[in-house]
PDB file of C-alpha atoms in Angstrom:
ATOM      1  CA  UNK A   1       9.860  16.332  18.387  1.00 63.00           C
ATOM      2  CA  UNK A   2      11.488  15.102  14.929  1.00 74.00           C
ATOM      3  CA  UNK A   3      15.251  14.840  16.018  1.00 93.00           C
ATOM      4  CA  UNK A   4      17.182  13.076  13.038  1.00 95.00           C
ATOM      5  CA  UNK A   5      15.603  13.192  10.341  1.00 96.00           C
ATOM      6  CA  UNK A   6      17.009  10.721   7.328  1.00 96.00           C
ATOM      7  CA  UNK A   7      14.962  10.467   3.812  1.00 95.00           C
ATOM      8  CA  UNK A   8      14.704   7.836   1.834  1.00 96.00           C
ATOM      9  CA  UNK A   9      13.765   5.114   4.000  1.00 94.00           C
ATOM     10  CA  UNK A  10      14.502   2.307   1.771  1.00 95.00           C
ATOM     11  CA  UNK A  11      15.893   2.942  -1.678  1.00 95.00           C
ATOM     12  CA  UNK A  12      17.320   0.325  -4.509  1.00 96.00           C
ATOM     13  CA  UNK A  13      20.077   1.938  -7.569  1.00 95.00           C
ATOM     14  CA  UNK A  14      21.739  -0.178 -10.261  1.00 96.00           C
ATOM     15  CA  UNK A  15      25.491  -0.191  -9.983  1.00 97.00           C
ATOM     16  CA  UNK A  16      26.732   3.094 -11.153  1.00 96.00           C
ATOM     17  CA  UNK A  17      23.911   5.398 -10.088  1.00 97.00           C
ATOM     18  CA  UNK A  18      24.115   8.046  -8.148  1.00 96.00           C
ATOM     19  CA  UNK A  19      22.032   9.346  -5.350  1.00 96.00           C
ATOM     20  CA  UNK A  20      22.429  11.753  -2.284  1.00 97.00           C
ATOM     21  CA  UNK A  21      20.910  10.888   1.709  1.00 97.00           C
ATOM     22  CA  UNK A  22      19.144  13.510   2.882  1.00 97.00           C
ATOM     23  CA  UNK A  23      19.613  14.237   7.127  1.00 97.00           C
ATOM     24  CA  UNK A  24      18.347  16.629   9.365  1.00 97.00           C
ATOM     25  CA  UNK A  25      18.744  17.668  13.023  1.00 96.00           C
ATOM     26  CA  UNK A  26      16.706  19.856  15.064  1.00 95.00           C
ATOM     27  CA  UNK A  27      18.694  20.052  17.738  1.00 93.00           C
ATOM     28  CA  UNK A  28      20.975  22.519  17.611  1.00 93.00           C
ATOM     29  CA  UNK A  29      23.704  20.587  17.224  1.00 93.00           C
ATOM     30  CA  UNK A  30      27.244  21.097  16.045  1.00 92.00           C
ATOM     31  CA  UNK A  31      28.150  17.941  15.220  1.00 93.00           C
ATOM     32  CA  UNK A  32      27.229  15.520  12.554  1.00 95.00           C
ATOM     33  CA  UNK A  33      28.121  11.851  11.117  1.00 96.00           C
ATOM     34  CA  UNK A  34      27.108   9.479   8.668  1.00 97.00           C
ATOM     35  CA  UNK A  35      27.392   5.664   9.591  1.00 96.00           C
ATOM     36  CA  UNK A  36      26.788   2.836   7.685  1.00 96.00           C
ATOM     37  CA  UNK A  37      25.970  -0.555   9.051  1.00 93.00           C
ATOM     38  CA  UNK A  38      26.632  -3.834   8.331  1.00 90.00           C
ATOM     39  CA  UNK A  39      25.931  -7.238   9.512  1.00 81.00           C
ATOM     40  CA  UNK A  40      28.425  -8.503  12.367  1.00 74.00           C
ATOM     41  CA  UNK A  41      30.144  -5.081  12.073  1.00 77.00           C
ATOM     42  CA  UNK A  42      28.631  -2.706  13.857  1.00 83.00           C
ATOM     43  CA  UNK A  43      28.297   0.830  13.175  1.00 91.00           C
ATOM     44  CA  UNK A  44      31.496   2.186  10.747  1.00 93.00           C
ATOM     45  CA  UNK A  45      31.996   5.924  10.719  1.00 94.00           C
ATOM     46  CA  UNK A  46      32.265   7.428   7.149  1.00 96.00           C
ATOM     47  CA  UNK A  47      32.390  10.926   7.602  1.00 96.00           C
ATOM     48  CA  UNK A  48      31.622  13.644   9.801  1.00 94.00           C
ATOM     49  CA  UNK A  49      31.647  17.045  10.409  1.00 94.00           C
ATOM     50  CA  UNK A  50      32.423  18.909  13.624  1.00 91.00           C
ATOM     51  CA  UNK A  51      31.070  22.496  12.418  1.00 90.00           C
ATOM     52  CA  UNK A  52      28.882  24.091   9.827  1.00 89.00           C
ATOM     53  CA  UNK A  53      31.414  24.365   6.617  1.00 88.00           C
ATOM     54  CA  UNK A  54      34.183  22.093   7.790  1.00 92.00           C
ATOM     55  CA  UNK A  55      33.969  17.669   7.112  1.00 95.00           C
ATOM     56  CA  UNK A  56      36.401  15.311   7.718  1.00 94.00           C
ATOM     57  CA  UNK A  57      37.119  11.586   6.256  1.00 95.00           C
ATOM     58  CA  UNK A  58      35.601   8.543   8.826  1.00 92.00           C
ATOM     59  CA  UNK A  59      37.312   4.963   8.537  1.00 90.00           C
ATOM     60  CA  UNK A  60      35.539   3.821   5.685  1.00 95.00           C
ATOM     61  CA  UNK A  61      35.305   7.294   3.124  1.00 96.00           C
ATOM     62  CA  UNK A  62      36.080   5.973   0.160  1.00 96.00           C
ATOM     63  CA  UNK A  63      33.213   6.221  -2.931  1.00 96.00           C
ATOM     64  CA  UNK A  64      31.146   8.964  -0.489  1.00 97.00           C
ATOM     65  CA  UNK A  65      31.488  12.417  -0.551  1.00 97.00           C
ATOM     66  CA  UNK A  66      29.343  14.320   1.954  1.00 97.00           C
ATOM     67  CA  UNK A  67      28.037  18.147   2.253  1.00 96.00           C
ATOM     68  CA  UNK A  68      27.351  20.237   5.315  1.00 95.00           C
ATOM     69  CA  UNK A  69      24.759  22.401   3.474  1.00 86.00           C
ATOM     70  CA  UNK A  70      24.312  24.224   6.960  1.00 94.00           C
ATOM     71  CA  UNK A  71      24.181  23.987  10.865  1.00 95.00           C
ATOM     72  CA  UNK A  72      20.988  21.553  10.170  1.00 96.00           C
ATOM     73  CA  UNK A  73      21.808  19.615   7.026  1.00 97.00           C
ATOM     74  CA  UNK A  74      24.549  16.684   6.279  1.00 97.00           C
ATOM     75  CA  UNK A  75      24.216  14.766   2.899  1.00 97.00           C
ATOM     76  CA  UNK A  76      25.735  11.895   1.748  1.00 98.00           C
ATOM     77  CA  UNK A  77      26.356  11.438  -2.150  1.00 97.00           C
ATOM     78  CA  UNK A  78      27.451   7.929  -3.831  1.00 96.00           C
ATOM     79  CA  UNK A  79      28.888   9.562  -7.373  1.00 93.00           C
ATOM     80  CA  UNK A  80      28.884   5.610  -8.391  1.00 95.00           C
ATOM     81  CA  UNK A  81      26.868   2.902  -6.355  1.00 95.00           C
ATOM     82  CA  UNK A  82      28.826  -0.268  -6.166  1.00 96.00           C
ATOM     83  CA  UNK A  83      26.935  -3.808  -4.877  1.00 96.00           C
ATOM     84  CA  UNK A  84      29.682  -3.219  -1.641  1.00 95.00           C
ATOM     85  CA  UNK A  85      27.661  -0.144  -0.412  1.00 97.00           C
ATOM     86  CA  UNK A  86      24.489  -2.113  -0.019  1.00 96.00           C
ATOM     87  CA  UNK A  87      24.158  -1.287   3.639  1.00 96.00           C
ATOM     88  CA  UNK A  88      21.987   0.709   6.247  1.00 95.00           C
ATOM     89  CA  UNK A  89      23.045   3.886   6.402  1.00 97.00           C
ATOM     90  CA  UNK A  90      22.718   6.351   9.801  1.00 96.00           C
ATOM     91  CA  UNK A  91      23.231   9.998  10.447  1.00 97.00           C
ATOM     92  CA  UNK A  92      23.563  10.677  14.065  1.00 96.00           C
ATOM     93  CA  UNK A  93      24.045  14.122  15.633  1.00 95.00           C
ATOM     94  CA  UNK A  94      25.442  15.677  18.746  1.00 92.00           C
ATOM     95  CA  UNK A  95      26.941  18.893  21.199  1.00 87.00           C
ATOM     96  CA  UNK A  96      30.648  19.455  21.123  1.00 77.00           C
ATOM     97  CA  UNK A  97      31.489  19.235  24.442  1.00 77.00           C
ATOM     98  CA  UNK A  98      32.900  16.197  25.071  1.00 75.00           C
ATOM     99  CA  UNK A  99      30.404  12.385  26.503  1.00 77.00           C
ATOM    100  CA  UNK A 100      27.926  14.069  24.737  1.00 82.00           C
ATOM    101  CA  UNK A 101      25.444  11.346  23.488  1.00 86.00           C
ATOM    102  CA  UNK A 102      24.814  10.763  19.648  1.00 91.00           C
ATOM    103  CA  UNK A 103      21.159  10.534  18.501  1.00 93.00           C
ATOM    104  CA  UNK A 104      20.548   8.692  15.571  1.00 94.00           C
ATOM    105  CA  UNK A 105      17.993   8.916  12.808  1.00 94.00           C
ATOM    106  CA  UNK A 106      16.209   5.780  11.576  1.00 92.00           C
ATOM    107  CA  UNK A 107      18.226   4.833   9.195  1.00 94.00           C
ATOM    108  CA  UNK A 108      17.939   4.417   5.346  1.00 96.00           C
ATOM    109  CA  UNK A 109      18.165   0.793   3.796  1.00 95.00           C
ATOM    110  CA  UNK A 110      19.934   0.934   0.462  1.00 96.00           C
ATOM    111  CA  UNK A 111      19.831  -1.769  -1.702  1.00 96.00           C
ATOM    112  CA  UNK A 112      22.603  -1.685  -5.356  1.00 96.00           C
ATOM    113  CA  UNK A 113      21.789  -4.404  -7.740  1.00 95.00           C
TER     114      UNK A 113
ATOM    115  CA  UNK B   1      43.806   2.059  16.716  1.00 83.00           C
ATOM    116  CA  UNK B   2      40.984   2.194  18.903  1.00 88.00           C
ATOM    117  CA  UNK B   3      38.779  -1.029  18.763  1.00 92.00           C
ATOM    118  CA  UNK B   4      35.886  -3.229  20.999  1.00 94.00           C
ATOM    119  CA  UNK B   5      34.972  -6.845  21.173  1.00 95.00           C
ATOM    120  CA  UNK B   6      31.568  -7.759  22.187  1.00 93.00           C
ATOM    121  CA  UNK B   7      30.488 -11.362  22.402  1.00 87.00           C
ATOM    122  CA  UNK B   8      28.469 -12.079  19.593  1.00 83.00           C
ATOM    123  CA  UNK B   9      25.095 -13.136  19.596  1.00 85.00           C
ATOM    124  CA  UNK B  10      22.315 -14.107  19.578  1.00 93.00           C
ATOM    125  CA  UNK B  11      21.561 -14.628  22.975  1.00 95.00           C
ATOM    126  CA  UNK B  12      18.400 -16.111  23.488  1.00 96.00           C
ATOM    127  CA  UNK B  13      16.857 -15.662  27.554  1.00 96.00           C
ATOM    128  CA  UNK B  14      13.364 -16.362  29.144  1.00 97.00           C
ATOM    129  CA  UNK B  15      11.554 -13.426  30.745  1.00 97.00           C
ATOM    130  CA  UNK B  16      13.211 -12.789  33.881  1.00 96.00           C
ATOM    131  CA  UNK B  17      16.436 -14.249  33.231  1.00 97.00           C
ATOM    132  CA  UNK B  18      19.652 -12.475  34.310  1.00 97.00           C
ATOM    133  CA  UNK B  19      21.451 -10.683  31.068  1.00 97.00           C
ATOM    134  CA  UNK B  20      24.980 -10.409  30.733  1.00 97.00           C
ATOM    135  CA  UNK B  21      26.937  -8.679  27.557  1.00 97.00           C
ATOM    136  CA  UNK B  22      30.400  -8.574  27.969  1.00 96.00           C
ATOM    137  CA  UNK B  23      32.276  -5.586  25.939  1.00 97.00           C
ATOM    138  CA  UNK B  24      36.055  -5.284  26.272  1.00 97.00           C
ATOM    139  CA  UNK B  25      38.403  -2.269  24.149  1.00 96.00           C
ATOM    140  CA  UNK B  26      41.677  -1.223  23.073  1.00 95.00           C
ATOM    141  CA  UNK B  27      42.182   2.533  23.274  1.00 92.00           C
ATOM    142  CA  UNK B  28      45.252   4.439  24.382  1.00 86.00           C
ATOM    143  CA  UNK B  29      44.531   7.001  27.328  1.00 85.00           C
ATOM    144  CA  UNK B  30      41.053   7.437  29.301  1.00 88.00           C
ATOM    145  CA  UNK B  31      37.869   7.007  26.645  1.00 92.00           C
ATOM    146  CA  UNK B  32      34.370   7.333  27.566  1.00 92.00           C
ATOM    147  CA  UNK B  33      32.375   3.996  26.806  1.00 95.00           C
ATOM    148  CA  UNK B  34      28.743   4.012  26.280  1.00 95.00           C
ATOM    149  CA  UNK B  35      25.804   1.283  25.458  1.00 97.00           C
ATOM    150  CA  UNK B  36      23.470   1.776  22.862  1.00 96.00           C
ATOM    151  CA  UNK B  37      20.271  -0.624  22.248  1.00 96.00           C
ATOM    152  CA  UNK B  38      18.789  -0.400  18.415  1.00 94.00           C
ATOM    153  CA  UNK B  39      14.955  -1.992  17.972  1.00 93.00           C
ATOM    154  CA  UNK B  40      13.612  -3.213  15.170  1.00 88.00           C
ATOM    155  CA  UNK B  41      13.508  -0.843  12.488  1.00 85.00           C
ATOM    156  CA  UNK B  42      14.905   2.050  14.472  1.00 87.00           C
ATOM    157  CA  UNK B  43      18.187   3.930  14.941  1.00 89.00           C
ATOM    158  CA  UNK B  44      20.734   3.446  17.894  1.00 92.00           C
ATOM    159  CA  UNK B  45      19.231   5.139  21.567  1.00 94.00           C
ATOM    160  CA  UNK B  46      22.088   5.493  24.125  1.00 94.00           C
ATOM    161  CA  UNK B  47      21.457   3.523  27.005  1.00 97.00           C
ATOM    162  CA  UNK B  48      24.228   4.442  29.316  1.00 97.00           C
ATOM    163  CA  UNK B  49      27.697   5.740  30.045  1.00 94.00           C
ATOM    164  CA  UNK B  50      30.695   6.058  31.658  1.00 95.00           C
ATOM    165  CA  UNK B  51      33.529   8.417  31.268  1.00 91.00           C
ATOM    166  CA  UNK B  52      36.267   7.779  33.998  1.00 90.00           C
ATOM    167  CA  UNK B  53      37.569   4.852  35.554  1.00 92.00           C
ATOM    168  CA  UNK B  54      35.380   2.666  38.327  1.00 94.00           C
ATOM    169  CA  UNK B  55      32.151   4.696  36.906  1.00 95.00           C
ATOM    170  CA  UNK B  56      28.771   2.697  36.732  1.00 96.00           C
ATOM    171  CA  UNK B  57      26.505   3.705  34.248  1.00 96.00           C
ATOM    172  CA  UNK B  58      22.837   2.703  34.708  1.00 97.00           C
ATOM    173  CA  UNK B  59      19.345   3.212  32.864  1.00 96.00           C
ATOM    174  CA  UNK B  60      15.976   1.284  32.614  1.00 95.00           C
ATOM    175  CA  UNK B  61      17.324  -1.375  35.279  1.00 96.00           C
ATOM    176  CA  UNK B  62      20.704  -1.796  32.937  1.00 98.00           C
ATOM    177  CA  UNK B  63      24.088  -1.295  34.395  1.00 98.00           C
ATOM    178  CA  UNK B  64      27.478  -1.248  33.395  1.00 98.00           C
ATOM    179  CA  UNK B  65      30.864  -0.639  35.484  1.00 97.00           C
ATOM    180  CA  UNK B  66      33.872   1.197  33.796  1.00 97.00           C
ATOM    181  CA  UNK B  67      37.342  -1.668  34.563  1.00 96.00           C
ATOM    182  CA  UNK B  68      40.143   0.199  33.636  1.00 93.00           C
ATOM    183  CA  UNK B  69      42.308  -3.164  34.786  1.00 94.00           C
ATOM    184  CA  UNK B  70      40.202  -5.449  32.683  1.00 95.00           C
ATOM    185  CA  UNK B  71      39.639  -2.349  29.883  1.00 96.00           C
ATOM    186  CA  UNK B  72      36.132  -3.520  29.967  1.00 97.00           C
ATOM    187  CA  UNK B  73      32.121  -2.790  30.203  1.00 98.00           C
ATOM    188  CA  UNK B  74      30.280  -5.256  30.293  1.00 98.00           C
ATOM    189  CA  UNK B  75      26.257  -4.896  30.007  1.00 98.00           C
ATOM    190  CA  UNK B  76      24.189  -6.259  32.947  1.00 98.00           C
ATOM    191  CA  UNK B  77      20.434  -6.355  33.744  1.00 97.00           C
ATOM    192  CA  UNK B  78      18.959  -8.614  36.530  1.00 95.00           C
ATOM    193  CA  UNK B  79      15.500  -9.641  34.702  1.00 95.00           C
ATOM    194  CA  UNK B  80      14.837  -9.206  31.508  1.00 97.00           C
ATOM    195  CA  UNK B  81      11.484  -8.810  29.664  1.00 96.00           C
ATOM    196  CA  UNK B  82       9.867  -9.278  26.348  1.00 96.00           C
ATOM    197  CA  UNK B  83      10.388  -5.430  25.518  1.00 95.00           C
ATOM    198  CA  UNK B  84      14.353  -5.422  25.947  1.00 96.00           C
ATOM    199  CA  UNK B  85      14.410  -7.778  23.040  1.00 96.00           C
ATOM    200  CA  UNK B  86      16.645  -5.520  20.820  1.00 96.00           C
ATOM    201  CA  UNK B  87      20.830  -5.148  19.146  1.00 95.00           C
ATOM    202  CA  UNK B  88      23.101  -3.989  21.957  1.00 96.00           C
ATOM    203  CA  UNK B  89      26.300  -1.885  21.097  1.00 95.00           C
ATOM    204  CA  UNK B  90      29.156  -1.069  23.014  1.00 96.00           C
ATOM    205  CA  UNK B  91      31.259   1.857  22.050  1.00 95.00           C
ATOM    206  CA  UNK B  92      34.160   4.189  23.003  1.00 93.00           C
ATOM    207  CA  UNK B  93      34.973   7.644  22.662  1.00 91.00           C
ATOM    208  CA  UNK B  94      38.615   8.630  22.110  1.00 86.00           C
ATOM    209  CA  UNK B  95      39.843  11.030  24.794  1.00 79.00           C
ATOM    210  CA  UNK B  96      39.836  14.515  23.419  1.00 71.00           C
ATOM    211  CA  UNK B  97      38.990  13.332  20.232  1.00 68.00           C
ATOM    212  CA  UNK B  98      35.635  15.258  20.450  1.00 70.00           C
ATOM    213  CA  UNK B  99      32.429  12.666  19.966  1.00 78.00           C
ATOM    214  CA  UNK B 100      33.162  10.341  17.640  1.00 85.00           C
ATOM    215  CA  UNK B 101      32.466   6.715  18.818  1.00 90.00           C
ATOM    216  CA  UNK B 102      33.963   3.612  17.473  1.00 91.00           C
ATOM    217  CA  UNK B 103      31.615   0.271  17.727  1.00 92.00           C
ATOM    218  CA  UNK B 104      31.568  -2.971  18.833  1.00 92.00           C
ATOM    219  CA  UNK B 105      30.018  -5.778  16.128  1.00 91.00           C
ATOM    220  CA  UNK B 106      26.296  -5.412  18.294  1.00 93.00           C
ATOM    221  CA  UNK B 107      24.846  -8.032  20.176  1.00 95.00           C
ATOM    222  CA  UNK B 108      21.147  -9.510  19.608  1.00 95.00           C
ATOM    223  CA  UNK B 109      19.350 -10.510  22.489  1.00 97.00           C
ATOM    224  CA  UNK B 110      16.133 -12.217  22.537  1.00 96.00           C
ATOM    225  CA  UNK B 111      14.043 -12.331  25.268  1.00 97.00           C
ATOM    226  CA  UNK B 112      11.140 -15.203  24.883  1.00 96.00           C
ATOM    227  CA  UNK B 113       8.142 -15.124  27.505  1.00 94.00           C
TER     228      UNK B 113
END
């Protein structure tokens, strides 16, 4: 009964690495997004993608780039880490017809000194 | 654009205290709103929902009325425990804008025995 699946957990870079979030859904689902968190923010869409093959820029895009490897797999790549994407970052999942719930994964902490 | 206010935390009860979060939003048209509840170390879980006007959404003794007049949601629950101890979100989905959800700044409530 996995669900979301996100990998890393936690996970610290130096500024200017890069590294890809790993997510996957079990569900069946069409729909995919990547969220990252912040204190006193709440959750801030980056991308997402509505369909295998197709993605689409959230309100905060910029320095991501994302993949939709296939109906089960959404990655999220920072080419360059800066300190300002030290955040906690969620991939959610869900139907397409519409009030259809989002189910999140656990979340990966990421830490850029 | 599409945004939501929720009043920020934390708010600290005693077991069996009344709970109140109030959640209010800007969105043109009719959006679905939803509450989500995050635990420690854990991704978002909805809650509830409500996706027309004068709806009340209601889970695990946790309600919530759709007020189209007052374009709010606020969260209710008539005694709290120990266990509901956890970040509180309120969120809207855009009418026919498929699932995406746009979040309020999350509300920690604590809930001392």
């Amino acid at each position: 009964n996995a669900g979301v699946t996100q990998t890393p957990k936690f996970q610290v870079l130096k500024t200017g690495q890069s590294m890809t979030l790993q997510c996957a859904q079990d569900m069946n689902h069409n729909s995919m997004y990547w969220y990252r968190q912040d204190p006193g923010m709440g959750l801030r869409l980056i991308y997402y993608s509505a369909s295998e093959g197709t993605t689409d820029k959230g309100e905060v895009p910029n320095g991501y780039n994302v993949s939709r490897l296939n109906k089960r797999e959404f990655s999220l790549r920072l080419e360059s880490a800066a300190p300002s994407q030290t955040s906690v970052y969620f991939c959610a999942s869900s139907g397409n017809r519409d009030n259809q719930p989002q189910h999140f994964g656990d979340g990966t902490r990421l830490s850029i000194l | 654009g599409d945004s939501v206010t929720q009043m920020e935390g934390p708010v600290t009860l005693s077991e069996e205290a009344f709970l109140t979060i109030n959640c209010t939003y800007t969105a043109t048209g009719y959006p679905s709103l939803f509450w989500y509840v995050q635990y420690p170390g854990e991704g978002l879980q909805l809650l509830l929902k409500a996706t027309k006007a004068d709806d009340k959404g209601s889970n695990k003794g946790f309600e919530a009325t759709y007020r189209k007049e007052t374009t709010s949601f606020h969260l209710e629950k008539g005694s709290v425990q120990v266990s509901d101890s956890a970040v509180y979100f309120c969120a809207l989905s855009p009418q026919a804008a498929g699932n995406k959800l746009t979040f309020g700044g999350g509300t920690r409530v604590l809930v001392k025995p």
